[in-house]
Amino acid sequence: MTAVDVRAWIAEDLGAGDLTSEAVVPEGARARAVILLKERGVVCGLEPVRAVFEALDPEVAFEQVAADGDETEGEIARLEGDARALLGGERLALNLLGRLSGIATLTRLHVDAVDGTGVTILDTRKTTPGLRALEKYAVRCGGGTNHRLRLDDGVLIKDNHLRLAGSVGAAVELAKGSGAEVEVECESLEEVREALAAGADWLLLDNMSLSRLVEAVALVAGRAKLEASGGITLDNVREVAETGVDFISIGALTHSARAIDVSMEVL
C-alpha cells in the first residue's frame, strides 16, 4: 500500500500534548509493548500503525509478528521506544488497526461465503471521508476487489442520472461517448433489455429478488457483465452468487463493518 501521512490525525488526538503521560511518565523513559488482536480476525493496517509511532519517535523499533491479510488472533506486532511516544500514539494506532481489520474481516467472510461460485465481491464508494484509500486497501486484504476509487474511474449510471437523462437507453447512448466502459443501474427486466439494446457493457441489478436475478442472467446470456447489489448480507450472499451474476457489490463492507477488538499492552 502507499505511504500514509498521519500527521493531521496525530495533531487531532495529541493537541498541545499528552498531559497524562507528561505528568506520569519520566521524560526519556523507554518501554516495550505488544499489539494484540483480542479476537480472531483478518489483520489490516500495520503500516499506518508503524507510521503513527515513527512520527512520534523516529527511533522506535517496530516488529511485525503477522502480516496484513493474515487471519489470526493474539500478538501481531512488537514495539520498543520512547514511552511517552508509545502512549501518545496508542489510541490513534488502535483506532486505525481495529477499523481496517474489521473491514478486512467482514470482507473475508463474504468472500469465503461465495467460494467456488466464481463471483467477485466488490466494495463501493460508501467509505469514510479521508479514509477511502485505506478502507479499500482493507477490502483487498480481505480478498475482495475494489470497484471505483473515484468518480473518474469509470461510468456508473445510477437512478438520479437516469431521471436527468430521461431513460436508461438515452443515458447509455450519451455515456458511450466518454470512451469508458459503461455500467448502468437496472431495477427491472425492462431496463435490462433497454440497457442491452443501447450497448451497455455492465449492468448493476439493483435490489432484485433471486428469481428476478435468474431471469436477468438468462436474458443477458453473457452479453454484458452482471453485478448484483442491494439488500445483500452474509445470510443470502451465496444464494445471490448462485444465480449466475459475475459480481456482488456490498456497501456494508466499509460502512457497517464492526471494528475488531485490539489492544496495546506495555510489558
PDB file of C-alpha atoms in Angstrom:
ATOM      1  CA  MET A   1       0.000   0.000   0.000  1.00  0.00           C
ATOM      2  CA  THR A   2       1.070   3.616  -0.461  1.00  0.00           C
ATOM      3  CA  ALA A   3       2.576   5.627   2.392  1.00  0.00           C
ATOM      4  CA  VAL A   4       0.114   7.309   4.723  1.00  0.00           C
ATOM      5  CA  ASP A   5       0.559  10.822   6.119  1.00  0.00           C
ATOM      6  CA  VAL A   6      -0.642  10.512   9.728  1.00  0.00           C
ATOM      7  CA  ARG A   7       0.411  13.966  10.950  1.00  0.00           C
ATOM      8  CA  ALA A   8      -3.048  15.532  10.862  1.00  0.00           C
ATOM      9  CA  TRP A   9      -4.528  12.578  12.754  1.00  0.00           C
ATOM     10  CA  ILE A  10      -1.803  12.812  15.388  1.00  0.00           C
ATOM     11  CA  ALA A  11      -2.415  16.555  15.798  1.00  0.00           C
ATOM     12  CA  GLU A  12      -6.137  15.913  16.196  1.00  0.00           C
ATOM     13  CA  ASP A  13      -5.561  13.470  19.040  1.00  0.00           C
ATOM     14  CA  LEU A  14      -2.488  14.953  20.700  1.00  0.00           C
ATOM     15  CA  GLY A  15      -3.486  18.616  20.753  1.00  0.00           C
ATOM     16  CA  ALA A  16      -0.923  20.643  22.700  1.00  0.00           C
ATOM     17  CA  GLY A  17       0.492  17.473  24.275  1.00  0.00           C
ATOM     18  CA  ASP A  18      -0.325  14.329  26.252  1.00  0.00           C
ATOM     19  CA  LEU A  19      -0.880  15.835  29.692  1.00  0.00           C
ATOM     20  CA  THR A  20      -1.261  12.472  31.405  1.00  0.00           C
ATOM     21  CA  SER A  21       1.916  10.887  30.074  1.00  0.00           C
ATOM     22  CA  GLU A  22       3.919  14.079  30.622  1.00  0.00           C
ATOM     23  CA  ALA A  23       2.773  14.116  34.237  1.00  0.00           C
ATOM     24  CA  VAL A  24       3.215  10.420  34.998  1.00  0.00           C
ATOM     25  CA  VAL A  25       5.963   9.071  32.715  1.00  0.00           C
ATOM     26  CA  PRO A  26       9.541  10.355  33.177  1.00  0.00           C
ATOM     27  CA  GLU A  27      10.996  12.183  30.191  1.00  0.00           C
ATOM     28  CA  GLY A  28      13.304   9.899  28.235  1.00  0.00           C
ATOM     29  CA  ALA A  29      11.863   6.706  29.695  1.00  0.00           C
ATOM     30  CA  ARG A  30      11.700   3.781  27.293  1.00  0.00           C
ATOM     31  CA  ALA A  31       9.153   0.987  27.078  1.00  0.00           C
ATOM     32  CA  ARG A  32       8.349  -2.206  25.239  1.00  0.00           C
ATOM     33  CA  ALA A  33       4.830  -3.144  24.177  1.00  0.00           C
ATOM     34  CA  VAL A  34       2.874  -5.655  22.125  1.00  0.00           C
ATOM     35  CA  ILE A  35      -0.165  -5.085  19.914  1.00  0.00           C
ATOM     36  CA  LEU A  36      -2.858  -7.743  20.111  1.00  0.00           C
ATOM     37  CA  LEU A  37      -5.934  -8.835  18.202  1.00  0.00           C
ATOM     38  CA  LYS A  38      -8.201  -9.839  21.072  1.00  0.00           C
ATOM     39  CA  GLU A  39     -10.468 -11.846  18.779  1.00  0.00           C
ATOM     40  CA  ARG A  40      -9.880 -13.793  15.586  1.00  0.00           C
ATOM     41  CA  GLY A  41      -9.842 -11.594  12.519  1.00  0.00           C
ATOM     42  CA  VAL A  42      -8.017 -10.544   9.382  1.00  0.00           C
ATOM     43  CA  VAL A  43      -5.106  -8.222  10.132  1.00  0.00           C
ATOM     44  CA  CYS A  44      -5.045  -4.927   8.269  1.00  0.00           C
ATOM     45  CA  GLY A  45      -3.315  -1.612   8.927  1.00  0.00           C
ATOM     46  CA  LEU A  46       0.122  -2.455  10.265  1.00  0.00           C
ATOM     47  CA  GLU A  47       1.889   0.087   8.051  1.00  0.00           C
ATOM     48  CA  PRO A  48      -0.310   3.007   9.209  1.00  0.00           C
ATOM     49  CA  VAL A  49       0.265   1.819  12.779  1.00  0.00           C
ATOM     50  CA  ARG A  50       4.016   1.830  12.187  1.00  0.00           C
ATOM     51  CA  ALA A  51       3.736   5.320  10.662  1.00  0.00           C
ATOM     52  CA  VAL A  52       1.979   6.653  13.768  1.00  0.00           C
ATOM     53  CA  PHE A  53       4.707   5.502  16.140  1.00  0.00           C
ATOM     54  CA  GLU A  54       7.550   6.509  13.818  1.00  0.00           C
ATOM     55  CA  ALA A  55       6.099  10.010  13.532  1.00  0.00           C
ATOM     56  CA  LEU A  56       6.194  10.337  17.321  1.00  0.00           C
ATOM     57  CA  ASP A  57       9.529   8.555  17.790  1.00  0.00           C
ATOM     58  CA  PRO A  58      11.695   8.201  14.662  1.00  0.00           C
ATOM     59  CA  GLU A  59      13.896   5.713  16.544  1.00  0.00           C
ATOM     60  CA  VAL A  60      11.074   3.361  17.518  1.00  0.00           C
ATOM     61  CA  ALA A  61      11.667  -0.338  16.815  1.00  0.00           C
ATOM     62  CA  PHE A  62       8.545  -1.845  15.235  1.00  0.00           C
ATOM     63  CA  GLU A  63       8.447  -5.579  14.510  1.00  0.00           C
ATOM     64  CA  GLN A  64       5.544  -7.234  12.712  1.00  0.00           C
ATOM     65  CA  VAL A  65       4.643 -10.665  14.018  1.00  0.00           C
ATOM     66  CA  ALA A  66       1.813 -11.032  11.480  1.00  0.00           C
ATOM     67  CA  ALA A  67       1.191  -9.518   8.054  1.00  0.00           C
ATOM     68  CA  ASP A  68      -1.770  -7.677   6.607  1.00  0.00           C
ATOM     69  CA  GLY A  69      -4.164 -10.257   5.221  1.00  0.00           C
ATOM     70  CA  ASP A  70      -3.330 -12.897   7.838  1.00  0.00           C
ATOM     71  CA  GLU A  71      -6.289 -14.373   9.700  1.00  0.00           C
ATOM     72  CA  THR A  72      -5.168 -14.760  13.287  1.00  0.00           C
ATOM     73  CA  GLU A  73      -5.622 -13.834  16.953  1.00  0.00           C
ATOM     74  CA  GLY A  74      -3.232 -12.610  19.632  1.00  0.00           C
ATOM     75  CA  GLU A  75       0.093 -10.857  19.202  1.00  0.00           C
ATOM     76  CA  ILE A  76       0.588  -9.232  15.805  1.00  0.00           C
ATOM     77  CA  ALA A  77       3.347  -6.651  16.472  1.00  0.00           C
ATOM     78  CA  ARG A  78       6.025  -5.678  18.993  1.00  0.00           C
ATOM     79  CA  LEU A  79       7.499  -2.262  19.543  1.00  0.00           C
ATOM     80  CA  GLU A  80      10.095  -0.544  21.689  1.00  0.00           C
ATOM     81  CA  GLY A  81      10.768   3.150  22.002  1.00  0.00           C
ATOM     82  CA  ASP A  82      10.174   6.353  23.904  1.00  0.00           C
ATOM     83  CA  ALA A  83       7.492   5.572  26.471  1.00  0.00           C
ATOM     84  CA  ARG A  84       5.631   8.860  26.046  1.00  0.00           C
ATOM     85  CA  ALA A  85       5.596   8.377  22.269  1.00  0.00           C
ATOM     86  CA  LEU A  86       4.162   4.877  22.587  1.00  0.00           C
ATOM     87  CA  LEU A  87       1.377   6.086  24.854  1.00  0.00           C
ATOM     88  CA  GLY A  88       0.735   9.152  22.722  1.00  0.00           C
ATOM     89  CA  GLY A  89       0.225   7.071  19.597  1.00  0.00           C
ATOM     90  CA  GLU A  90      -1.655   4.196  21.191  1.00  0.00           C
ATOM     91  CA  ARG A  91      -5.258   5.266  20.598  1.00  0.00           C
ATOM     92  CA  LEU A  92      -4.786   6.515  17.043  1.00  0.00           C
ATOM     93  CA  ALA A  93      -2.888   3.367  16.078  1.00  0.00           C
ATOM     94  CA  LEU A  94      -5.509   1.083  17.608  1.00  0.00           C
ATOM     95  CA  ASN A  95      -8.390   3.016  16.048  1.00  0.00           C
ATOM     96  CA  LEU A  96      -6.857   2.539  12.603  1.00  0.00           C
ATOM     97  CA  LEU A  97      -5.987  -1.103  13.205  1.00  0.00           C
ATOM     98  CA  GLY A  98      -9.389  -2.031  14.629  1.00  0.00           C
ATOM     99  CA  ARG A  99     -11.312  -0.234  11.880  1.00  0.00           C
ATOM    100  CA  LEU A 100      -9.299  -1.617   8.980  1.00  0.00           C
ATOM    101  CA  SER A 101      -9.103  -5.140  10.407  1.00  0.00           C
ATOM    102  CA  GLY A 102     -12.869  -5.078  10.864  1.00  0.00           C
ATOM    103  CA  ILE A 103     -13.388  -4.253   7.181  1.00  0.00           C
ATOM    104  CA  ALA A 104     -10.902  -6.922   6.106  1.00  0.00           C
ATOM    105  CA  THR A 105     -12.571  -9.490   8.351  1.00  0.00           C
ATOM    106  CA  LEU A 106     -16.094  -8.756   7.122  1.00  0.00           C
ATOM    107  CA  THR A 107     -14.875  -8.884   3.531  1.00  0.00           C
ATOM    108  CA  ARG A 108     -13.185 -12.251   4.102  1.00  0.00           C
ATOM    109  CA  LEU A 109     -16.443 -13.669   5.480  1.00  0.00           C
ATOM    110  CA  HIS A 110     -18.290 -12.671   2.301  1.00  0.00           C
ATOM    111  CA  VAL A 111     -15.506 -13.917   0.030  1.00  0.00           C
ATOM    112  CA  ASP A 112     -15.466 -17.268   1.820  1.00  0.00           C
ATOM    113  CA  ALA A 113     -19.267 -17.486   1.614  1.00  0.00           C
ATOM    114  CA  VAL A 114     -19.205 -17.397  -2.216  1.00  0.00           C
ATOM    115  CA  ASP A 115     -16.158 -19.633  -2.612  1.00  0.00           C
ATOM    116  CA  GLY A 116     -16.441 -21.860  -5.678  1.00  0.00           C
ATOM    117  CA  THR A 117     -19.122 -19.809  -7.421  1.00  0.00           C
ATOM    118  CA  GLY A 118     -16.742 -17.680  -9.485  1.00  0.00           C
ATOM    119  CA  VAL A 119     -18.342 -14.485  -8.183  1.00  0.00           C
ATOM    120  CA  THR A 120     -16.179 -11.474  -7.296  1.00  0.00           C
ATOM    121  CA  ILE A 121     -17.039  -9.492  -4.157  1.00  0.00           C
ATOM    122  CA  LEU A 122     -16.829  -5.732  -4.761  1.00  0.00           C
ATOM    123  CA  ASP A 123     -16.826  -2.731  -2.452  1.00  0.00           C
ATOM    124  CA  THR A 124     -18.473   0.647  -3.146  1.00  0.00           C
ATOM    125  CA  ARG A 125     -17.721   4.335  -2.575  1.00  0.00           C
ATOM    126  CA  LYS A 126     -19.604   4.219   0.746  1.00  0.00           C
ATOM    127  CA  THR A 127     -16.443   4.952   2.687  1.00  0.00           C
ATOM    128  CA  THR A 128     -15.358   7.277   5.493  1.00  0.00           C
ATOM    129  CA  PRO A 129     -14.224  10.659   4.091  1.00  0.00           C
ATOM    130  CA  GLY A 130     -10.445  10.828   4.234  1.00  0.00           C
ATOM    131  CA  LEU A 131     -10.075   7.082   4.762  1.00  0.00           C
ATOM    132  CA  ARG A 132     -11.171   5.740   1.374  1.00  0.00           C
ATOM    133  CA  ALA A 133      -7.749   4.546   0.219  1.00  0.00           C
ATOM    134  CA  LEU A 134      -7.154   2.703   3.498  1.00  0.00           C
ATOM    135  CA  GLU A 135     -10.647   1.232   3.658  1.00  0.00           C
ATOM    136  CA  LYS A 136     -10.423  -0.025   0.086  1.00  0.00           C
ATOM    137  CA  TYR A 137      -6.995  -1.463   0.885  1.00  0.00           C
ATOM    138  CA  ALA A 138      -8.673  -3.310   3.771  1.00  0.00           C
ATOM    139  CA  VAL A 139     -11.194  -4.791   1.339  1.00  0.00           C
ATOM    140  CA  ARG A 140      -8.302  -6.118  -0.749  1.00  0.00           C
ATOM    141  CA  CYS A 141      -6.680  -7.571   2.382  1.00  0.00           C
ATOM    142  CA  GLY A 142      -9.913  -9.456   2.967  1.00  0.00           C
ATOM    143  CA  GLY A 143      -9.873 -10.900  -0.542  1.00  0.00           C
ATOM    144  CA  GLY A 144     -12.378  -8.530  -2.102  1.00  0.00           C
ATOM    145  CA  THR A 145     -11.962  -6.351  -5.184  1.00  0.00           C
ATOM    146  CA  ASN A 146     -12.239  -2.584  -5.403  1.00  0.00           C
ATOM    147  CA  HIS A 147     -14.939  -1.047  -7.566  1.00  0.00           C
ATOM    148  CA  ARG A 148     -14.364   2.620  -8.435  1.00  0.00           C
ATOM    149  CA  LEU A 149     -11.971   4.503  -6.194  1.00  0.00           C
ATOM    150  CA  ARG A 150     -13.182   7.869  -7.505  1.00  0.00           C
ATOM    151  CA  LEU A 151     -15.781   9.192  -9.906  1.00  0.00           C
ATOM    152  CA  ASP A 152     -13.136   9.461 -12.624  1.00  0.00           C
ATOM    153  CA  ASP A 153     -12.509   5.701 -12.541  1.00  0.00           C
ATOM    154  CA  GLY A 154     -15.451   4.775 -14.732  1.00  0.00           C
ATOM    155  CA  VAL A 155     -19.015   5.427 -15.809  1.00  0.00           C
ATOM    156  CA  LEU A 156     -21.742   4.175 -13.474  1.00  0.00           C
ATOM    157  CA  ILE A 157     -25.184   5.499 -14.368  1.00  0.00           C
ATOM    158  CA  LYS A 158     -27.484   5.388 -11.335  1.00  0.00           C
ATOM    159  CA  ASP A 159     -31.090   6.331 -10.629  1.00  0.00           C
ATOM    160  CA  ASN A 160     -30.576  10.094 -10.358  1.00  0.00           C
ATOM    161  CA  HIS A 161     -28.575  10.133 -13.609  1.00  0.00           C
ATOM    162  CA  LEU A 162     -31.445   8.263 -15.262  1.00  0.00           C
ATOM    163  CA  ARG A 163     -34.015  10.789 -14.062  1.00  0.00           C
ATOM    164  CA  LEU A 164     -31.981  13.609 -15.551  1.00  0.00           C
ATOM    165  CA  ALA A 165     -31.150  11.774 -18.789  1.00  0.00           C
ATOM    166  CA  GLY A 166     -34.730  10.613 -19.340  1.00  0.00           C
ATOM    167  CA  SER A 167     -34.253   6.868 -19.751  1.00  0.00           C
ATOM    168  CA  VAL A 168     -31.776   4.010 -19.475  1.00  0.00           C
ATOM    169  CA  GLY A 169     -31.286   3.905 -23.229  1.00  0.00           C
ATOM    170  CA  ALA A 170     -30.711   7.640 -23.557  1.00  0.00           C
ATOM    171  CA  ALA A 171     -28.235   7.677 -20.661  1.00  0.00           C
ATOM    172  CA  VAL A 172     -26.226   4.760 -22.072  1.00  0.00           C
ATOM    173  CA  GLU A 173     -26.113   6.318 -25.535  1.00  0.00           C
ATOM    174  CA  LEU A 174     -24.808   9.569 -24.076  1.00  0.00           C
ATOM    175  CA  ALA A 175     -22.249   7.839 -21.854  1.00  0.00           C
ATOM    176  CA  LYS A 176     -20.787   5.775 -24.694  1.00  0.00           C
ATOM    177  CA  GLY A 177     -19.158   8.969 -25.920  1.00  0.00           C
ATOM    178  CA  SER A 178     -16.971   9.039 -22.776  1.00  0.00           C
ATOM    179  CA  GLY A 179     -14.681   6.342 -24.129  1.00  0.00           C
ATOM    180  CA  ALA A 180     -15.016   4.405 -20.866  1.00  0.00           C
ATOM    181  CA  GLU A 181     -16.795   1.151 -20.147  1.00  0.00           C
ATOM    182  CA  VAL A 182     -20.440   1.981 -19.375  1.00  0.00           C
ATOM    183  CA  GLU A 183     -22.226   0.485 -16.389  1.00  0.00           C
ATOM    184  CA  VAL A 184     -25.882   1.264 -15.743  1.00  0.00           C
ATOM    185  CA  GLU A 185     -28.192   0.515 -12.837  1.00  0.00           C
ATOM    186  CA  CYS A 186     -31.284  -1.518 -13.730  1.00  0.00           C
ATOM    187  CA  GLU A 187     -34.235  -2.080 -11.418  1.00  0.00           C
ATOM    188  CA  SER A 188     -36.377  -4.158 -13.794  1.00  0.00           C
ATOM    189  CA  LEU A 189     -36.067  -6.602 -16.667  1.00  0.00           C
ATOM    190  CA  GLU A 190     -37.405  -3.925 -18.999  1.00  0.00           C
ATOM    191  CA  GLU A 191     -34.487  -1.691 -18.046  1.00  0.00           C
ATOM    192  CA  VAL A 192     -32.137  -4.642 -18.592  1.00  0.00           C
ATOM    193  CA  ARG A 193     -33.486  -5.032 -22.143  1.00  0.00           C
ATOM    194  CA  GLU A 194     -33.174  -1.302 -22.765  1.00  0.00           C
ATOM    195  CA  ALA A 195     -29.601  -1.198 -21.474  1.00  0.00           C
ATOM    196  CA  LEU A 196     -28.585  -4.158 -23.627  1.00  0.00           C
ATOM    197  CA  ALA A 197     -30.162  -2.634 -26.713  1.00  0.00           C
ATOM    198  CA  ALA A 198     -28.218   0.588 -26.101  1.00  0.00           C
ATOM    199  CA  GLY A 199     -24.925  -1.309 -25.796  1.00  0.00           C
ATOM    200  CA  ALA A 200     -24.167  -1.123 -22.067  1.00  0.00           C
ATOM    201  CA  ASP A 201     -21.071  -3.072 -21.031  1.00  0.00           C
ATOM    202  CA  TRP A 202     -22.057  -3.755 -17.423  1.00  0.00           C
ATOM    203  CA  LEU A 203     -25.437  -3.913 -15.676  1.00  0.00           C
ATOM    204  CA  LEU A 204     -25.949  -3.240 -11.979  1.00  0.00           C
ATOM    205  CA  LEU A 205     -29.007  -5.257 -10.965  1.00  0.00           C
ATOM    206  CA  ASP A 206     -30.374  -3.251  -8.082  1.00  0.00           C
ATOM    207  CA  ASN A 207     -32.428  -4.840  -5.293  1.00  0.00           C
ATOM    208  CA  MET A 208     -33.733  -7.664  -7.483  1.00  0.00           C
ATOM    209  CA  SER A 209     -35.185 -10.838  -5.987  1.00  0.00           C
ATOM    210  CA  LEU A 210     -33.371 -14.117  -6.510  1.00  0.00           C
ATOM    211  CA  SER A 211     -35.866 -15.232  -9.145  1.00  0.00           C
ATOM    212  CA  ARG A 212     -35.564 -11.907 -10.971  1.00  0.00           C
ATOM    213  CA  LEU A 213     -31.764 -12.177 -10.916  1.00  0.00           C
ATOM    214  CA  VAL A 214     -32.007 -15.637 -12.503  1.00  0.00           C
ATOM    215  CA  GLU A 215     -34.243 -14.188 -15.223  1.00  0.00           C
ATOM    216  CA  ALA A 216     -31.826 -11.322 -15.830  1.00  0.00           C
ATOM    217  CA  VAL A 217     -28.886 -13.712 -16.147  1.00  0.00           C
ATOM    218  CA  ALA A 218     -30.784 -15.769 -18.729  1.00  0.00           C
ATOM    219  CA  LEU A 219     -31.877 -12.667 -20.623  1.00  0.00           C
ATOM    220  CA  VAL A 220     -28.390 -11.188 -20.810  1.00  0.00           C
ATOM    221  CA  ALA A 221     -26.801 -14.519 -21.738  1.00  0.00           C
ATOM    222  CA  GLY A 222     -23.239 -13.243 -21.405  1.00  0.00           C
ATOM    223  CA  ARG A 223     -23.713 -10.088 -23.482  1.00  0.00           C
ATOM    224  CA  ALA A 224     -22.794  -7.838 -20.532  1.00  0.00           C
ATOM    225  CA  LYS A 225     -21.225  -8.159 -17.103  1.00  0.00           C
ATOM    226  CA  LEU A 226     -23.745  -8.502 -14.314  1.00  0.00           C
ATOM    227  CA  GLU A 227     -23.429  -7.056 -10.822  1.00  0.00           C
ATOM    228  CA  ALA A 228     -25.971  -7.697  -8.075  1.00  0.00           C
ATOM    229  CA  SER A 229     -26.366  -5.080  -5.369  1.00  0.00           C
ATOM    230  CA  GLY A 230     -28.747  -4.050  -2.617  1.00  0.00           C
ATOM    231  CA  GLY A 231     -30.017  -5.967   0.406  1.00  0.00           C
ATOM    232  CA  ILE A 232     -27.151  -8.469   0.341  1.00  0.00           C
ATOM    233  CA  THR A 233     -25.982  -9.973   3.638  1.00  0.00           C
ATOM    234  CA  LEU A 234     -23.906 -12.918   4.792  1.00  0.00           C
ATOM    235  CA  ASP A 235     -27.153 -14.877   5.066  1.00  0.00           C
ATOM    236  CA  ASN A 236     -28.058 -14.551   1.390  1.00  0.00           C
ATOM    237  CA  VAL A 237     -24.820 -13.724  -0.448  1.00  0.00           C
ATOM    238  CA  ARG A 238     -24.233 -17.291  -1.606  1.00  0.00           C
ATOM    239  CA  GLU A 239     -27.774 -17.610  -2.934  1.00  0.00           C
ATOM    240  CA  VAL A 240     -27.236 -14.408  -4.882  1.00  0.00           C
ATOM    241  CA  ALA A 241     -23.917 -15.697  -6.209  1.00  0.00           C
ATOM    242  CA  GLU A 242     -25.560 -18.928  -7.376  1.00  0.00           C
ATOM    243  CA  THR A 243     -27.962 -17.015  -9.649  1.00  0.00           C
ATOM    244  CA  GLY A 244     -25.104 -16.658 -12.135  1.00  0.00           C
ATOM    245  CA  VAL A 245     -24.125 -13.000 -11.736  1.00  0.00           C
ATOM    246  CA  ASP A 246     -20.477 -12.054 -12.150  1.00  0.00           C
ATOM    247  CA  PHE A 247     -20.108  -9.568  -9.288  1.00  0.00           C
ATOM    248  CA  ILE A 248     -21.764  -8.716  -5.984  1.00  0.00           C
ATOM    249  CA  SER A 249     -21.192  -5.237  -4.562  1.00  0.00           C
ATOM    250  CA  ILE A 250     -21.726  -4.655  -0.852  1.00  0.00           C
ATOM    251  CA  GLY A 251     -21.635  -1.193   0.709  1.00  0.00           C
ATOM    252  CA  ALA A 252     -21.728  -2.688   4.193  1.00  0.00           C
ATOM    253  CA  LEU A 253     -18.140  -3.898   3.823  1.00  0.00           C
ATOM    254  CA  THR A 254     -16.979  -0.356   4.513  1.00  0.00           C
ATOM    255  CA  HIS A 255     -19.933   1.485   6.035  1.00  0.00           C
ATOM    256  CA  SER A 256     -21.064  -1.128   8.556  1.00  0.00           C
ATOM    257  CA  ALA A 257     -18.057  -3.265   9.473  1.00  0.00           C
ATOM    258  CA  ARG A 258     -17.608  -3.738  13.217  1.00  0.00           C
ATOM    259  CA  ALA A 259     -14.154  -2.800  14.456  1.00  0.00           C
ATOM    260  CA  ILE A 260     -12.048  -5.729  15.650  1.00  0.00           C
ATOM    261  CA  ASP A 261     -11.162  -5.643  19.349  1.00  0.00           C
ATOM    262  CA  VAL A 262      -7.455  -4.686  19.571  1.00  0.00           C
ATOM    263  CA  SER A 263      -5.166  -3.516  22.346  1.00  0.00           C
ATOM    264  CA  MET A 264      -1.618  -2.394  23.109  1.00  0.00           C
ATOM    265  CA  GLU A 265      -0.061  -3.785  26.273  1.00  0.00           C
ATOM    266  CA  VAL A 266       3.080  -2.264  27.789  1.00  0.00           C
ATOM    267  CA  LEU A 267       5.371  -5.028  29.063  1.00  0.00           C
TER     268      LEU A 267
END
